[in-house]
Amino acid sequence: MSATYEVLKDLSSSTPIQEQFELDVLIGLSESPKRIPSKYFYDAEGSRLFQVITDLPEYYLTRCEYEILETHKKDIAEMISGGTVNLVELGPGDAHKTVVLMEYFLSQGIDFQYVPIDISETALKQLTESLNQRFPQLRVHGFVSGYTNGLKWLNHLQHQRNFVAFLGSNIGNFNRPAARVFLQSLWNALQEDDLVLIGFDLKKDINLMLLAYNDLRGVTAQFNLNVLHRINRELGGNFDVTKFRHYANYDVYSGAMESYLVSLHNQDVHIKGIGQSFHFDPWEPIHTEYSYKYLESDIHELAKMTGFTVEKQLYDSRNYFVDSIWRVKKNSGNK
Ligand code: AVI
């Protein structure tokens, strides 16, 4: 079969991306405490910095999940074999880990097409091109979109069984109620017996988690601060980025690593695209990210509340991380 690869752009969104960005920054910086949603980390530079983070010795998450997929690729292949499958991936980045599965599925003659959905057009184009070079026989249909519209778009795919990968603890960037709403929308977009594979970072030694978000080379700090550079570049802001610092802490009660940018001075920042200035007191924080950590019991409860059954729990050798495989149940009365 000859390979096809394409990247489609989401044109359905009612608010253009730029306008939405302006609106979210206006709302977030007008609140107290101030906040900027973490989805704005991922412009081309933010996506590049995140790839660097995934290789850092302190950021254990990516290596754990890589080990899980390497160890259990055969079990996963057995669950999806028989018939054609859409291997859908939400937020693939460079798909370094999913490549383990794709390579194995191809070697086993499993009939599938790869459907990566990512908010960064640059990252998605690079990914589809590099996959085309590496696996010329693979069919790739990329879609540039946020998760919500990406899920709506799933309905337009050829009607085939779906295996949806949501790796890397991306679910952790939603707070608990938002994670529920998101998984319910995923359930709605899927059919009976479709499978999802979700990566959860488990609660563990607090010092390990603190280190993962406060690496010694300061790449996570650069990643966090990049959102201010992005506002300068795209919205005409005049943030002096040297006047803010990265701060990440673990909240035992909510179970989240929380990231902030803290103003080091009394300062005003003007954002031309919004036509407004924002005042920062010394030591005033901007909340930028939640990275929620899970207990085993949280995962089972979340699956049950959102209409899925937990089929398999796949762990790394240190039990730091779990890839949980869930099946869609439409008639179980769970939802
Ligand atoms: C993408 N996401 C799952 C990462 C996380 O761990 O929350 C983003 C990240 N933030 C700081 N380091 C990595």
XYZ file of C-alpha atoms and ligand atoms in Angstrom:
348
model
C 0.000 0.000 0.000
C 1.365 3.463 -0.848
C 1.809 5.854 2.055
C -0.185 9.033 2.546
C 0.542 11.806 4.937
C -1.253 15.059 5.410
C -1.832 17.781 7.978
C -5.274 19.367 8.168
C -5.990 22.573 10.048
C -8.962 23.170 12.285
C -10.985 25.860 10.513
C -14.130 25.282 12.558
C -13.173 27.327 15.579
C -15.520 30.306 15.999
C -12.848 32.467 17.689
C -9.564 32.842 15.787
C -6.564 31.558 17.760
C -4.975 35.024 18.124
C -8.180 36.540 19.473
C -8.645 33.671 21.926
C -5.041 34.133 23.120
C -5.653 37.884 23.701
C -8.877 37.141 25.535
C -7.369 34.449 27.771
C -4.389 36.686 28.667
C -6.712 39.636 29.373
C -8.948 37.522 31.627
C -6.052 35.708 33.306
C -3.986 38.815 34.087
C -7.083 40.663 35.349
C -7.788 37.971 37.939
C -6.367 37.759 41.406
C -4.228 35.688 41.670
C -3.150 36.198 38.062
C -2.920 33.216 35.725
C -2.015 32.227 32.157
C -3.361 28.882 30.861
C -0.599 26.310 30.280
C -1.801 25.531 26.742
C -0.024 28.755 25.676
C 3.369 27.208 26.510
C 3.359 25.359 23.209
C 4.440 27.673 20.408
C 7.382 26.397 18.298
C 9.934 27.441 20.970
C 7.860 26.054 23.857
C 7.425 22.722 22.050
C 11.189 22.620 21.445
C 11.935 23.355 25.111
C 9.482 20.694 26.221
C 11.325 18.135 24.073
C 14.554 19.143 25.848
C 12.813 18.657 29.236
C 11.804 15.103 28.307
C 15.518 14.203 28.019
C 16.542 15.747 31.356
C 17.772 13.323 34.036
C 15.326 14.826 36.578
C 12.236 14.508 34.351
C 11.573 10.801 34.990
C 8.089 10.752 33.385
C 9.116 10.276 29.753
C 11.657 7.526 30.445
C 9.172 5.646 32.641
C 6.537 5.697 29.954
C 9.040 4.713 27.281
C 9.999 1.694 29.393
C 6.310 0.756 29.834
C 5.606 0.877 26.106
C 8.770 -1.087 25.244
C 7.951 -3.762 27.833
C 4.250 -4.089 27.024
C 4.023 -3.378 23.282
C 3.086 -7.019 22.619
C 0.171 -6.929 25.119
C -1.038 -3.668 23.586
C -0.791 -5.044 20.032
C -2.857 -8.074 21.056
C -5.604 -5.801 22.351
C -6.002 -3.950 19.048
C -5.275 -6.588 16.405
C -8.052 -7.739 14.042
C -9.509 -5.164 11.628
C -8.352 -1.669 10.785
C -7.605 0.739 13.619
C -7.201 4.502 13.959
C -4.245 5.042 16.286
C -5.257 8.514 17.457
C -2.793 10.484 19.555
C -3.745 13.635 21.467
C -0.763 15.994 21.880
C 1.954 13.754 20.373
C 4.900 16.219 20.461
C 7.642 14.346 18.581
C 5.829 10.990 19.208
C 9.099 9.516 20.463
C 7.216 7.030 22.649
C 4.393 6.231 20.230
C 7.008 5.306 17.633
C 7.753 2.248 19.822
C 4.166 1.102 19.277
C 3.996 2.087 15.607
C 7.194 0.234 14.785
C 5.936 -2.881 16.547
C 2.445 -2.721 15.009
C 3.982 -2.411 11.533
C 6.294 -5.358 12.191
C 3.243 -7.432 13.205
C 1.289 -6.456 10.084
C -1.425 -4.663 12.114
C -3.585 -2.560 9.814
C -3.715 0.982 11.240
C -3.494 4.650 10.358
C -1.871 7.176 12.687
C -3.926 10.278 13.552
C -1.921 12.794 15.629
C -3.863 15.832 16.934
C -1.703 18.719 18.147
C -2.130 22.432 18.799
C 1.291 23.291 17.316
C 1.268 23.337 13.515
C 5.076 23.454 13.354
C 5.469 20.436 15.653
C 2.823 18.476 13.742
C 4.359 19.198 10.333
C 7.799 18.149 11.576
C 6.315 14.984 13.029
C 4.403 13.906 9.910
C 7.430 14.560 7.704
C 9.819 12.646 9.918
C 7.368 9.716 10.191
C 7.020 9.659 6.432
C 10.778 9.325 6.082
C 11.093 6.706 8.775
C 8.014 4.595 7.905
C 7.200 5.279 4.228
C 4.397 2.676 4.321
C 2.571 4.367 7.247
C -0.627 6.366 6.647
C -0.578 9.579 8.715
C -3.466 12.048 8.991
C -2.484 14.924 11.270
C -4.938 17.516 12.572
C -3.864 20.913 13.957
C -6.274 21.613 16.782
C -6.836 21.837 20.511
C -8.242 18.761 22.209
C -11.898 19.861 22.201
C -12.202 20.396 18.456
C -9.880 17.442 17.876
C -12.414 15.210 19.619
C -15.277 16.607 17.516
C -13.207 15.925 14.415
C -12.776 12.263 15.415
C -16.391 11.728 14.364
C -15.432 12.634 10.778
C -12.802 9.915 10.577
C -13.536 6.771 8.651
C -15.608 4.589 10.884
C -13.014 2.258 12.312
C -12.080 1.099 15.756
C -10.211 3.780 17.665
C -7.248 3.336 19.937
C -6.620 6.744 21.496
C -3.255 7.447 23.115
C -3.123 10.299 25.613
C 0.392 9.891 26.912
C 2.974 11.738 28.970
C 0.702 12.669 31.864
C -1.007 15.286 29.681
C -4.145 14.478 31.699
C -2.268 15.895 34.698
C -2.450 19.388 33.193
C -6.229 19.398 33.773
C -7.559 20.047 37.252
C -9.764 17.249 38.627
C -13.161 18.571 37.386
C -11.694 19.502 33.975
C -10.153 16.010 33.649
C -13.626 14.534 34.195
C -15.251 16.804 31.628
C -12.497 16.093 29.118
C -12.765 12.309 29.547
C -16.538 12.487 29.236
C -16.121 14.341 25.904
C -13.632 11.701 24.818
C -16.158 8.998 25.744
C -18.829 10.839 23.717
C -16.587 10.979 20.657
C -15.861 7.234 20.787
C -17.804 4.036 20.085
C -18.510 0.978 22.215
C -15.330 -1.061 22.802
C -12.911 1.605 21.535
C -9.790 1.731 23.708
C -7.849 4.579 25.260
C -4.380 4.479 26.744
C -3.793 7.220 29.294
C -0.497 8.006 31.018
C -0.824 8.963 34.698
C 2.074 10.149 36.829
C 1.652 8.468 40.221
C 2.098 10.149 43.593
C 5.587 9.447 44.876
C 8.483 10.837 46.941
C 7.863 14.575 46.963
C 11.560 15.383 46.464
C 11.595 13.482 43.167
C 8.604 15.428 41.913
C 10.073 18.752 43.035
C 13.306 18.010 41.175
C 11.448 17.040 37.999
C 9.956 20.549 37.816
C 13.035 22.402 39.106
C 15.824 20.919 36.997
C 19.383 22.009 37.645
C 20.002 23.306 34.108
C 16.975 25.592 34.387
C 15.288 24.305 31.212
C 11.901 24.105 32.960
C 12.377 27.726 34.058
C 13.048 28.726 30.424
C 9.997 26.708 29.319
C 7.790 28.505 31.841
C 9.239 31.964 31.063
C 8.791 31.373 27.325
C 5.088 32.126 27.713
C 6.039 35.752 28.535
C 8.335 35.892 25.482
C 5.406 34.514 23.476
C 3.105 37.298 24.716
C 5.815 39.821 23.725
C 6.200 38.258 20.264
C 2.564 37.607 19.417
C 0.575 40.156 21.405
C 3.076 43.040 21.440
C 3.800 42.794 25.168
C 6.782 44.491 26.817
C 7.497 41.958 29.596
C 11.073 42.245 30.858
C 11.419 38.499 31.321
C 14.503 38.912 33.559
C 12.182 40.506 36.128
C 10.262 37.254 36.683
C 11.364 33.902 38.108
C 10.124 30.351 37.750
C 8.770 28.714 40.901
C 7.314 25.187 41.149
C 5.950 23.567 44.279
C 3.970 20.458 45.258
C 0.614 20.889 46.952
C 0.035 17.698 48.959
C -3.611 18.473 49.494
C -4.621 18.905 45.841
C -1.927 16.448 44.672
C -0.521 18.797 42.038
C 2.839 20.219 41.118
C 2.002 23.883 40.593
C 4.103 26.225 38.465
C 4.252 29.988 38.783
C 6.076 32.987 37.367
C 6.830 35.389 40.190
C 7.364 39.111 39.655
C 10.678 40.203 41.217
C 9.862 43.938 41.142
C 7.142 46.490 41.324
C 6.406 46.820 37.592
C 3.862 47.578 34.876
C 3.643 45.644 31.645
C 1.872 46.952 28.575
C 0.356 44.575 26.018
C -0.361 46.403 22.760
C -2.600 43.676 21.304
C -4.880 43.995 24.331
C -4.486 47.771 24.619
C -3.952 47.581 28.358
C -1.254 47.674 31.047
C -1.059 45.271 33.970
C 0.508 46.038 37.328
C 2.664 43.533 39.235
C 3.611 43.939 42.882
C 6.978 42.560 44.005
C 6.591 38.775 44.637
C 3.194 38.663 42.963
C 2.680 35.269 41.259
C 1.159 34.326 37.911
C -0.101 30.743 38.035
C 0.905 28.968 34.816
C 0.450 25.205 35.219
C -1.005 22.335 37.229
C 0.597 18.897 36.884
C -1.692 16.608 38.871
C -0.374 13.357 40.312
C -2.618 10.346 40.840
C -3.293 7.557 43.306
C -4.302 4.143 41.993
C -7.762 4.681 43.500
C -8.128 8.083 41.744
C -7.613 6.370 38.379
C -10.283 3.715 38.980
C -12.737 6.321 40.237
C -12.096 8.598 37.251
C -12.648 5.743 34.757
C -15.878 4.736 36.468
C -17.228 8.297 36.608
C -16.580 8.867 32.893
C -18.027 5.648 31.443
C -14.909 3.531 30.940
C -13.770 0.213 32.378
C -10.114 -0.228 33.325
C -8.718 -3.125 31.266
C -5.029 -3.063 32.176
C -2.595 -1.144 34.360
C 0.933 -1.118 32.897
C 3.701 0.084 35.241
C 7.370 0.921 34.894
C 9.833 -1.043 37.028
C 9.844 1.596 39.810
C 6.052 2.103 39.882
C 6.486 5.830 39.214
C 4.087 5.947 36.291
C 1.174 3.948 34.896
C -0.244 3.595 31.404
C -3.846 2.708 32.001
C -5.870 1.053 29.222
C -9.564 1.803 29.332
C -12.447 0.419 27.281
C -15.493 2.477 26.262
C -18.712 1.041 27.690
C -21.889 2.623 26.364
C -24.513 0.370 27.916
C -23.162 -0.378 31.356
C -25.175 2.318 33.125
C -21.928 3.795 34.462
C -22.642 7.222 33.019
C 3.083 18.211 29.111
N 2.977 18.038 30.549
C 2.446 16.696 30.883
C 4.195 18.356 31.298
C 3.976 18.118 32.816
O 4.760 17.378 33.381
O 3.017 18.656 33.359
C 4.633 19.788 31.030
C 5.783 20.204 31.901
N 5.779 21.223 32.719
C 6.947 21.314 33.325
N 7.694 20.305 32.921
C 6.991 19.608 32.012
